[in-house]
Amino acid sequence: MSGSKEKISKRLSYVLRHRPDSIGLRLDQQGYVEVELLLSALARHGDELTIEQLNELVLTNDKKRFSFDPTGSRIRANQGHSINIDLNYDQKSPPPILYHGTASRFVPSIRQRGLLKGQRHHVHLTESRDTAMSVGSRYGEPVILIVRADQMVANGSRFFLSENQVWLTECVPPNHIEFP
Ligand code: HQG
């Protein structure tokens, strides 16, 4: 595929998280697709990508967005899906505080309704303020919210950790959010 690694990563994210059907693919239950099928489907749709380029991308991707299965014959996105698949995430005990980066214009609504998962399967949280800051900057003036995971666990919420260290949960009620 011509273009930057970022462009290829975005294209793969689109296909593997949201629209495999856009290039005639189906993902299995765990979100995997055969690497060979992926490469040939991309090629049929005008995006030539070699197996070497794909390996390099998976290895060096800034957020480790993709991973191969243990045999290396299949690939999937690690998180962020809008299509219905079962990633078999490990339920885990989170640190007491997690961060969520958002845009200032969403804050009034979040104060009222809490953090909602929207199109995705979960609300995405991080242990890193820096990551929260850059995620928030995508949509406007960034704001970092502090999520009291400790209080949520005490109230029975479940948390999951994706392979690329994104913390996931169903929703975050407003009373467990500290606003700046
Ligand atoms: C906001 C990136 C109004 C929420 C990141 C966010 C992440 C509300 C936006 C991953 C709301 C949804 C996901 C409410 C939530 N009212 N706005 N009640 N509740 N929102 O993109 O978390 O680079 O679906 O704050 O690292 O921003 O793609 O979610 O601003 O892990 O690999 O609604 O994307 O990873 O936006 O980002 P998104 P997100 P990648």
PDB file of C-alpha atoms and ligand atoms in Angstrom:
ATOM      1  CA  MET A   1       0.000   0.000   0.000  1.00  0.00           C
ATOM      2  CA  SER A   2       1.394   3.388  -0.822  1.00  0.00           C
ATOM      3  CA  GLY A   3       1.327   6.044   1.855  1.00  0.00           C
ATOM      4  CA  SER A   4       2.402   6.395   5.433  1.00  0.00           C
ATOM      5  CA  LYS A   5       2.258   3.756   8.140  1.00  0.00           C
ATOM      6  CA  GLU A   6      -0.423   5.873   9.751  1.00  0.00           C
ATOM      7  CA  LYS A   7      -2.573   5.640   6.646  1.00  0.00           C
ATOM      8  CA  ILE A   8      -2.183   1.860   6.518  1.00  0.00           C
ATOM      9  CA  SER A   9      -2.960   1.595  10.237  1.00  0.00           C
ATOM     10  CA  LYS A  10      -6.144   3.626   9.756  1.00  0.00           C
ATOM     11  CA  ARG A  11      -7.198   1.481   6.820  1.00  0.00           C
ATOM     12  CA  LEU A  12      -6.627  -1.717   8.833  1.00  0.00           C
ATOM     13  CA  SER A  13      -8.453  -0.273  11.847  1.00  0.00           C
ATOM     14  CA  TYR A  14     -11.447   0.504   9.658  1.00  0.00           C
ATOM     15  CA  VAL A  15     -11.514  -2.983   8.150  1.00  0.00           C
ATOM     16  CA  LEU A  16     -10.730  -4.982  11.316  1.00  0.00           C
ATOM     17  CA  ARG A  17     -12.816  -2.957  13.792  1.00  0.00           C
ATOM     18  CA  HIS A  18     -15.776  -1.694  11.826  1.00  0.00           C
ATOM     19  CA  ARG A  19     -16.270  -2.773   8.227  1.00  0.00           C
ATOM     20  CA  PRO A  20     -14.620  -6.061   7.175  1.00  0.00           C
ATOM     21  CA  ASP A  21     -17.526  -6.368   4.724  1.00  0.00           C
ATOM     22  CA  SER A  22     -16.264  -3.241   2.935  1.00  0.00           C
ATOM     23  CA  ILE A  23     -13.624  -5.464   1.310  1.00  0.00           C
ATOM     24  CA  GLY A  24     -15.661  -8.671   1.342  1.00  0.00           C
ATOM     25  CA  LEU A  25     -14.261 -10.186   4.562  1.00  0.00           C
ATOM     26  CA  ARG A  26     -15.864 -11.780   7.599  1.00  0.00           C
ATOM     27  CA  LEU A  27     -14.166 -11.958  10.962  1.00  0.00           C
ATOM     28  CA  ASP A  28     -14.418 -15.059  13.114  1.00  0.00           C
ATOM     29  CA  GLN A  29     -15.937 -15.026  16.619  1.00  0.00           C
ATOM     30  CA  GLN A  30     -12.761 -13.662  18.172  1.00  0.00           C
ATOM     31  CA  GLY A  31     -12.324 -10.977  15.551  1.00  0.00           C
ATOM     32  CA  TYR A  32      -9.612 -12.729  13.545  1.00  0.00           C
ATOM     33  CA  VAL A  33      -9.223 -13.003   9.796  1.00  0.00           C
ATOM     34  CA  GLU A  34      -6.701 -15.104   7.862  1.00  0.00           C
ATOM     35  CA  VAL A  35      -3.702 -12.942   6.959  1.00  0.00           C
ATOM     36  CA  GLU A  36      -3.696 -14.279   3.394  1.00  0.00           C
ATOM     37  CA  LEU A  37      -7.369 -13.450   2.942  1.00  0.00           C
ATOM     38  CA  LEU A  38      -6.832  -9.966   4.333  1.00  0.00           C
ATOM     39  CA  LEU A  39      -3.923  -9.232   2.001  1.00  0.00           C
ATOM     40  CA  SER A  40      -5.716 -10.531  -1.082  1.00  0.00           C
ATOM     41  CA  ALA A  41      -8.918  -8.649  -0.214  1.00  0.00           C
ATOM     42  CA  LEU A  42      -6.960  -5.425   0.270  1.00  0.00           C
ATOM     43  CA  ALA A  43      -5.181  -5.990  -3.050  1.00  0.00           C
ATOM     44  CA  ARG A  44      -8.510  -6.537  -4.827  1.00  0.00           C
ATOM     45  CA  HIS A  45      -9.602  -3.168  -3.487  1.00  0.00           C
ATOM     46  CA  GLY A  46      -6.523  -1.341  -4.704  1.00  0.00           C
ATOM     47  CA  ASP A  47      -4.377  -1.510  -1.562  1.00  0.00           C
ATOM     48  CA  GLU A  48      -1.351  -3.745  -2.186  1.00  0.00           C
ATOM     49  CA  LEU A  49       0.366  -4.631   1.082  1.00  0.00           C
ATOM     50  CA  THR A  50       3.096  -7.251   1.455  1.00  0.00           C
ATOM     51  CA  ILE A  51       3.328  -9.658   4.368  1.00  0.00           C
ATOM     52  CA  GLU A  52       6.611  -7.951   5.323  1.00  0.00           C
ATOM     53  CA  GLN A  53       4.887  -4.555   5.466  1.00  0.00           C
ATOM     54  CA  LEU A  54       2.117  -6.046   7.580  1.00  0.00           C
ATOM     55  CA  ASN A  55       4.556  -7.704   9.999  1.00  0.00           C
ATOM     56  CA  GLU A  56       6.458  -4.440  10.340  1.00  0.00           C
ATOM     57  CA  LEU A  57       3.247  -2.539  11.001  1.00  0.00           C
ATOM     58  CA  VAL A  58       2.030  -4.943  13.694  1.00  0.00           C
ATOM     59  CA  LEU A  59       5.432  -4.849  15.376  1.00  0.00           C
ATOM     60  CA  THR A  60       6.004  -1.089  15.313  1.00  0.00           C
ATOM     61  CA  ASN A  61       2.457   0.271  15.565  1.00  0.00           C
ATOM     62  CA  ASP A  62       2.509   3.071  18.146  1.00  0.00           C
ATOM     63  CA  LYS A  63      -0.459   1.720  20.082  1.00  0.00           C
ATOM     64  CA  LYS A  64      -0.075  -1.982  19.283  1.00  0.00           C
ATOM     65  CA  ARG A  65      -3.483  -1.888  17.651  1.00  0.00           C
ATOM     66  CA  PHE A  66      -3.208  -5.310  15.956  1.00  0.00           C
ATOM     67  CA  SER A  67      -1.991  -8.768  16.845  1.00  0.00           C
ATOM     68  CA  PHE A  68      -1.486 -12.130  15.195  1.00  0.00           C
ATOM     69  CA  ASP A  69      -2.839 -15.347  16.672  1.00  0.00           C
ATOM     70  CA  PRO A  70      -0.234 -17.686  18.229  1.00  0.00           C
ATOM     71  CA  THR A  71       0.365 -19.457  14.895  1.00  0.00           C
ATOM     72  CA  GLY A  72       0.736 -16.169  13.014  1.00  0.00           C
ATOM     73  CA  SER A  73      -1.785 -17.151  10.359  1.00  0.00           C
ATOM     74  CA  ARG A  74      -4.588 -14.878  11.556  1.00  0.00           C
ATOM     75  CA  ILE A  75      -4.723 -11.206  12.586  1.00  0.00           C
ATOM     76  CA  ARG A  76      -7.135  -9.020  14.553  1.00  0.00           C
ATOM     77  CA  ALA A  77      -7.532  -5.553  16.059  1.00  0.00           C
ATOM     78  CA  ASN A  78      -6.892  -5.565  19.803  1.00  0.00           C
ATOM     79  CA  GLN A  79      -9.743  -3.210  20.711  1.00  0.00           C
ATOM     80  CA  GLY A  80     -12.034  -0.491  19.450  1.00  0.00           C
ATOM     81  CA  HIS A  81     -14.531  -2.636  17.548  1.00  0.00           C
ATOM     82  CA  SER A  82     -18.037  -1.554  16.657  1.00  0.00           C
ATOM     83  CA  ILE A  83     -18.951  -4.947  15.197  1.00  0.00           C
ATOM     84  CA  ASN A  84     -20.098  -7.775  17.358  1.00  0.00           C
ATOM     85  CA  ILE A  85     -17.221 -10.060  18.318  1.00  0.00           C
ATOM     86  CA  ASP A  86     -16.026 -11.692  21.489  1.00  0.00           C
ATOM     87  CA  LEU A  87     -12.441 -10.748  22.264  1.00  0.00           C
ATOM     88  CA  ASN A  88     -12.289 -12.839  25.399  1.00  0.00           C
ATOM     89  CA  TYR A  89     -10.821 -10.026  27.422  1.00  0.00           C
ATOM     90  CA  ASP A  90      -9.399 -10.835  30.818  1.00  0.00           C
ATOM     91  CA  GLN A  91     -11.428  -9.377  33.627  1.00  0.00           C
ATOM     92  CA  LYS A  92      -8.922  -7.546  35.807  1.00  0.00           C
ATOM     93  CA  SER A  93      -8.659  -5.467  38.883  1.00  0.00           C
ATOM     94  CA  PRO A  94      -7.901  -1.893  37.798  1.00  0.00           C
ATOM     95  CA  PRO A  95      -5.699   0.639  39.578  1.00  0.00           C
ATOM     96  CA  PRO A  96      -7.732   2.955  41.845  1.00  0.00           C
ATOM     97  CA  ILE A  97      -7.680   5.788  39.334  1.00  0.00           C
ATOM     98  CA  LEU A  98      -7.910   5.731  35.550  1.00  0.00           C
ATOM     99  CA  TYR A  99      -8.038   8.596  33.051  1.00  0.00           C
ATOM    100  CA  HIS A 100     -10.302   9.407  30.147  1.00  0.00           C
ATOM    101  CA  GLY A 101      -9.399  12.113  27.643  1.00  0.00           C
ATOM    102  CA  THR A 102     -12.272  13.915  25.996  1.00  0.00           C
ATOM    103  CA  ALA A 103     -13.096  17.274  24.417  1.00  0.00           C
ATOM    104  CA  SER A 104     -14.323  20.183  26.535  1.00  0.00           C
ATOM    105  CA  ARG A 105     -17.566  20.424  24.567  1.00  0.00           C
ATOM    106  CA  PHE A 106     -18.598  16.912  25.660  1.00  0.00           C
ATOM    107  CA  VAL A 107     -18.166  17.688  29.362  1.00  0.00           C
ATOM    108  CA  PRO A 108     -21.672  19.073  30.097  1.00  0.00           C
ATOM    109  CA  SER A 109     -23.251  15.941  28.645  1.00  0.00           C
ATOM    110  CA  ILE A 110     -20.791  13.652  30.481  1.00  0.00           C
ATOM    111  CA  ARG A 111     -21.598  15.450  33.750  1.00  0.00           C
ATOM    112  CA  GLN A 112     -25.213  14.498  33.232  1.00  0.00           C
ATOM    113  CA  ARG A 113     -25.009  11.055  31.707  1.00  0.00           C
ATOM    114  CA  GLY A 114     -21.550   9.767  32.589  1.00  0.00           C
ATOM    115  CA  LEU A 115     -19.231   8.168  30.037  1.00  0.00           C
ATOM    116  CA  LEU A 116     -21.133   6.118  27.475  1.00  0.00           C
ATOM    117  CA  LYS A 117     -19.645   3.593  25.070  1.00  0.00           C
ATOM    118  CA  GLY A 118     -21.473   4.926  22.018  1.00  0.00           C
ATOM    119  CA  GLN A 119     -20.698   2.864  18.903  1.00  0.00           C
ATOM    120  CA  ARG A 120     -17.937   0.898  20.605  1.00  0.00           C
ATOM    121  CA  HIS A 121     -18.225  -2.130  22.886  1.00  0.00           C
ATOM    122  CA  HIS A 122     -16.826  -0.350  25.933  1.00  0.00           C
ATOM    123  CA  VAL A 123     -15.755   2.969  27.364  1.00  0.00           C
ATOM    124  CA  HIS A 124     -11.985   3.266  26.898  1.00  0.00           C
ATOM    125  CA  LEU A 125      -9.809   4.326  29.833  1.00  0.00           C
ATOM    126  CA  THR A 126      -6.061   4.592  30.349  1.00  0.00           C
ATOM    127  CA  GLU A 127      -3.466   4.611  33.119  1.00  0.00           C
ATOM    128  CA  SER A 128      -1.527   7.302  31.278  1.00  0.00           C
ATOM    129  CA  ARG A 129      -2.356  10.997  31.479  1.00  0.00           C
ATOM    130  CA  ASP A 130      -0.354  11.561  28.286  1.00  0.00           C
ATOM    131  CA  THR A 131      -2.444   9.048  26.358  1.00  0.00           C
ATOM    132  CA  ALA A 132      -5.644  10.601  27.732  1.00  0.00           C
ATOM    133  CA  MET A 133      -4.409  14.017  26.615  1.00  0.00           C
ATOM    134  CA  SER A 134      -3.716  12.898  23.057  1.00  0.00           C
ATOM    135  CA  VAL A 135      -7.012  10.972  22.804  1.00  0.00           C
ATOM    136  CA  GLY A 136      -8.899  14.079  24.022  1.00  0.00           C
ATOM    137  CA  SER A 137      -7.088  16.295  21.509  1.00  0.00           C
ATOM    138  CA  ARG A 138      -8.581  14.338  18.600  1.00  0.00           C
ATOM    139  CA  TYR A 139     -11.976  15.926  19.092  1.00  0.00           C
ATOM    140  CA  GLY A 140     -11.172  19.451  20.278  1.00  0.00           C
ATOM    141  CA  GLU A 141      -9.821  21.189  23.350  1.00  0.00           C
ATOM    142  CA  PRO A 142      -8.681  18.253  25.526  1.00  0.00           C
ATOM    143  CA  VAL A 143      -9.964  17.673  29.044  1.00  0.00           C
ATOM    144  CA  ILE A 144      -8.746  14.888  31.311  1.00  0.00           C
ATOM    145  CA  LEU A 145     -11.354  13.221  33.489  1.00  0.00           C
ATOM    146  CA  ILE A 146     -10.380  11.147  36.504  1.00  0.00           C
ATOM    147  CA  VAL A 147     -12.343   7.932  36.805  1.00  0.00           C
ATOM    148  CA  ARG A 148     -12.584   6.474  40.308  1.00  0.00           C
ATOM    149  CA  ALA A 149     -12.195   2.834  39.325  1.00  0.00           C
ATOM    150  CA  ASP A 150     -11.851   1.912  43.000  1.00  0.00           C
ATOM    151  CA  GLN A 151     -15.356   3.231  43.744  1.00  0.00           C
ATOM    152  CA  MET A 152     -16.755   1.543  40.654  1.00  0.00           C
ATOM    153  CA  VAL A 153     -15.298  -1.843  41.629  1.00  0.00           C
ATOM    154  CA  ALA A 154     -16.782  -1.408  45.101  1.00  0.00           C
ATOM    155  CA  ASN A 155     -20.123  -0.851  43.367  1.00  0.00           C
ATOM    156  CA  GLY A 156     -19.828  -4.009  41.271  1.00  0.00           C
ATOM    157  CA  SER A 157     -18.513  -2.693  37.920  1.00  0.00           C
ATOM    158  CA  ARG A 158     -16.301  -5.005  35.893  1.00  0.00           C
ATOM    159  CA  PHE A 159     -13.117  -3.945  34.140  1.00  0.00           C
ATOM    160  CA  PHE A 160     -11.174  -5.596  31.318  1.00  0.00           C
ATOM    161  CA  LEU A 161      -7.657  -5.012  30.011  1.00  0.00           C
ATOM    162  CA  SER A 162      -6.987  -5.310  26.276  1.00  0.00           C
ATOM    163  CA  GLU A 163      -3.733  -6.727  24.913  1.00  0.00           C
ATOM    164  CA  ASN A 164      -2.554  -3.204  24.246  1.00  0.00           C
ATOM    165  CA  GLN A 165      -3.209  -2.012  27.807  1.00  0.00           C
ATOM    166  CA  VAL A 166      -6.479  -0.162  27.235  1.00  0.00           C
ATOM    167  CA  TRP A 167      -8.827  -0.435  30.227  1.00  0.00           C
ATOM    168  CA  LEU A 168     -12.403  -1.169  29.220  1.00  0.00           C
ATOM    169  CA  THR A 169     -15.684  -0.963  31.094  1.00  0.00           C
ATOM    170  CA  GLU A 170     -19.376  -0.865  30.234  1.00  0.00           C
ATOM    171  CA  CYS A 171     -20.045   2.730  31.349  1.00  0.00           C
ATOM    172  CA  VAL A 172     -18.881   5.236  33.960  1.00  0.00           C
ATOM    173  CA  PRO A 173     -21.642   6.897  36.006  1.00  0.00           C
ATOM    174  CA  PRO A 174     -21.088  10.626  36.609  1.00  0.00           C
ATOM    175  CA  ASN A 175     -20.736  10.213  40.380  1.00  0.00           C
ATOM    176  CA  HIS A 176     -17.502   8.241  39.807  1.00  0.00           C
ATOM    177  CA  ILE A 177     -15.912  10.943  37.637  1.00  0.00           C
ATOM    178  CA  GLU A 178     -13.766  13.816  38.938  1.00  0.00           C
ATOM    179  CA  PHE A 179     -14.039  16.799  36.620  1.00  0.00           C
ATOM    180  CA  PRO A 180     -11.271  19.421  36.422  1.00  0.00           C
TER     181      PRO A 180
HETATM  182  C1  HQG B   1     -17.280  10.987  24.349  1.00  0.00           C
HETATM  183  C2  HQG B   1      -8.215   5.496  20.506  1.00  0.00           C
HETATM  184  C3  HQG B   1     -20.921  13.190  25.311  1.00  0.00           C
HETATM  185  C4  HQG B   1     -15.954  10.384  24.734  1.00  0.00           C
HETATM  186  C5  HQG B   1      -8.059   5.757  21.989  1.00  0.00           C
HETATM  187  C6  HQG B   1     -15.217  10.443  23.403  1.00  0.00           C
HETATM  188  C7  HQG B   1      -9.104   4.887  22.611  1.00  0.00           C
HETATM  189  C8  HQG B   1     -19.432  11.459  25.471  1.00  0.00           C
HETATM  190  C9  HQG B   1     -16.323  10.238  22.384  1.00  0.00           C
HETATM  191  C10 HQG B   1     -10.080   4.600  21.516  1.00  0.00           C
HETATM  192  C11 HQG B   1     -20.227  10.847  26.453  1.00  0.00           C
HETATM  193  C12 HQG B   1     -16.326   8.847  21.828  1.00  0.00           C
HETATM  194  C13 HQG B   1     -11.436   5.147  21.843  1.00  0.00           C
HETATM  195  C14 HQG B   1     -21.415  11.504  26.861  1.00  0.00           C
HETATM  196  C15 HQG B   1     -18.499   9.609  26.115  1.00  0.00           C
HETATM  197  N1  HQG B   1     -21.722  12.671  26.255  1.00  0.00           N
HETATM  198  N2  HQG B   1     -19.787  12.621  24.895  1.00  0.00           N
HETATM  199  N3  HQG B   1     -22.236  11.007  27.791  1.00  0.00           N
HETATM  200  N4  HQG B   1     -19.621   9.701  26.838  1.00  0.00           N
HETATM  201  N5  HQG B   1     -18.380  10.678  25.284  1.00  0.00           N
HETATM  202  O1  HQG B   1     -13.520   7.598  19.611  1.00  0.00           O
HETATM  203  O2  HQG B   1     -12.565   6.902  24.131  1.00  0.00           O
HETATM  204  O3  HQG B   1      -6.037   5.390  18.276  1.00  0.00           O
HETATM  205  O4  HQG B   1     -15.596   6.320  20.373  1.00  0.00           O
HETATM  206  O5  HQG B   1     -15.332  11.147  25.744  1.00  0.00           O
HETATM  207  O6  HQG B   1      -6.779   5.460  22.459  1.00  0.00           O
HETATM  208  O7  HQG B   1     -12.248   8.817  22.456  1.00  0.00           O
HETATM  209  O8  HQG B   1      -8.236   4.382  17.712  1.00  0.00           O
HETATM  210  O9  HQG B   1     -13.873   6.886  22.051  1.00  0.00           O
HETATM  211  O10 HQG B   1     -14.632  11.701  23.211  1.00  0.00           O
HETATM  212  O11 HQG B   1      -8.609   3.692  23.132  1.00  0.00           O
HETATM  213  O12 HQG B   1      -6.364   2.940  18.531  1.00  0.00           O
HETATM  214  O13 HQG B   1     -17.555  10.459  23.075  1.00  0.00           O
HETATM  215  O14 HQG B   1      -9.579   5.224  20.345  1.00  0.00           O
HETATM  216  O15 HQG B   1      -7.450   4.416  20.090  1.00  0.00           O
HETATM  217  O16 HQG B   1     -15.224   8.728  20.985  1.00  0.00           O
HETATM  218  O17 HQG B   1     -11.405   6.581  21.926  1.00  0.00           O
HETATM  219  P1  HQG B   1     -14.552   7.334  20.655  1.00  0.00           P
HETATM  220  P2  HQG B   1     -12.499   7.384  22.719  1.00  0.00           P
HETATM  221  P3  HQG B   1      -7.007   4.289  18.539  1.00  0.00           P
END
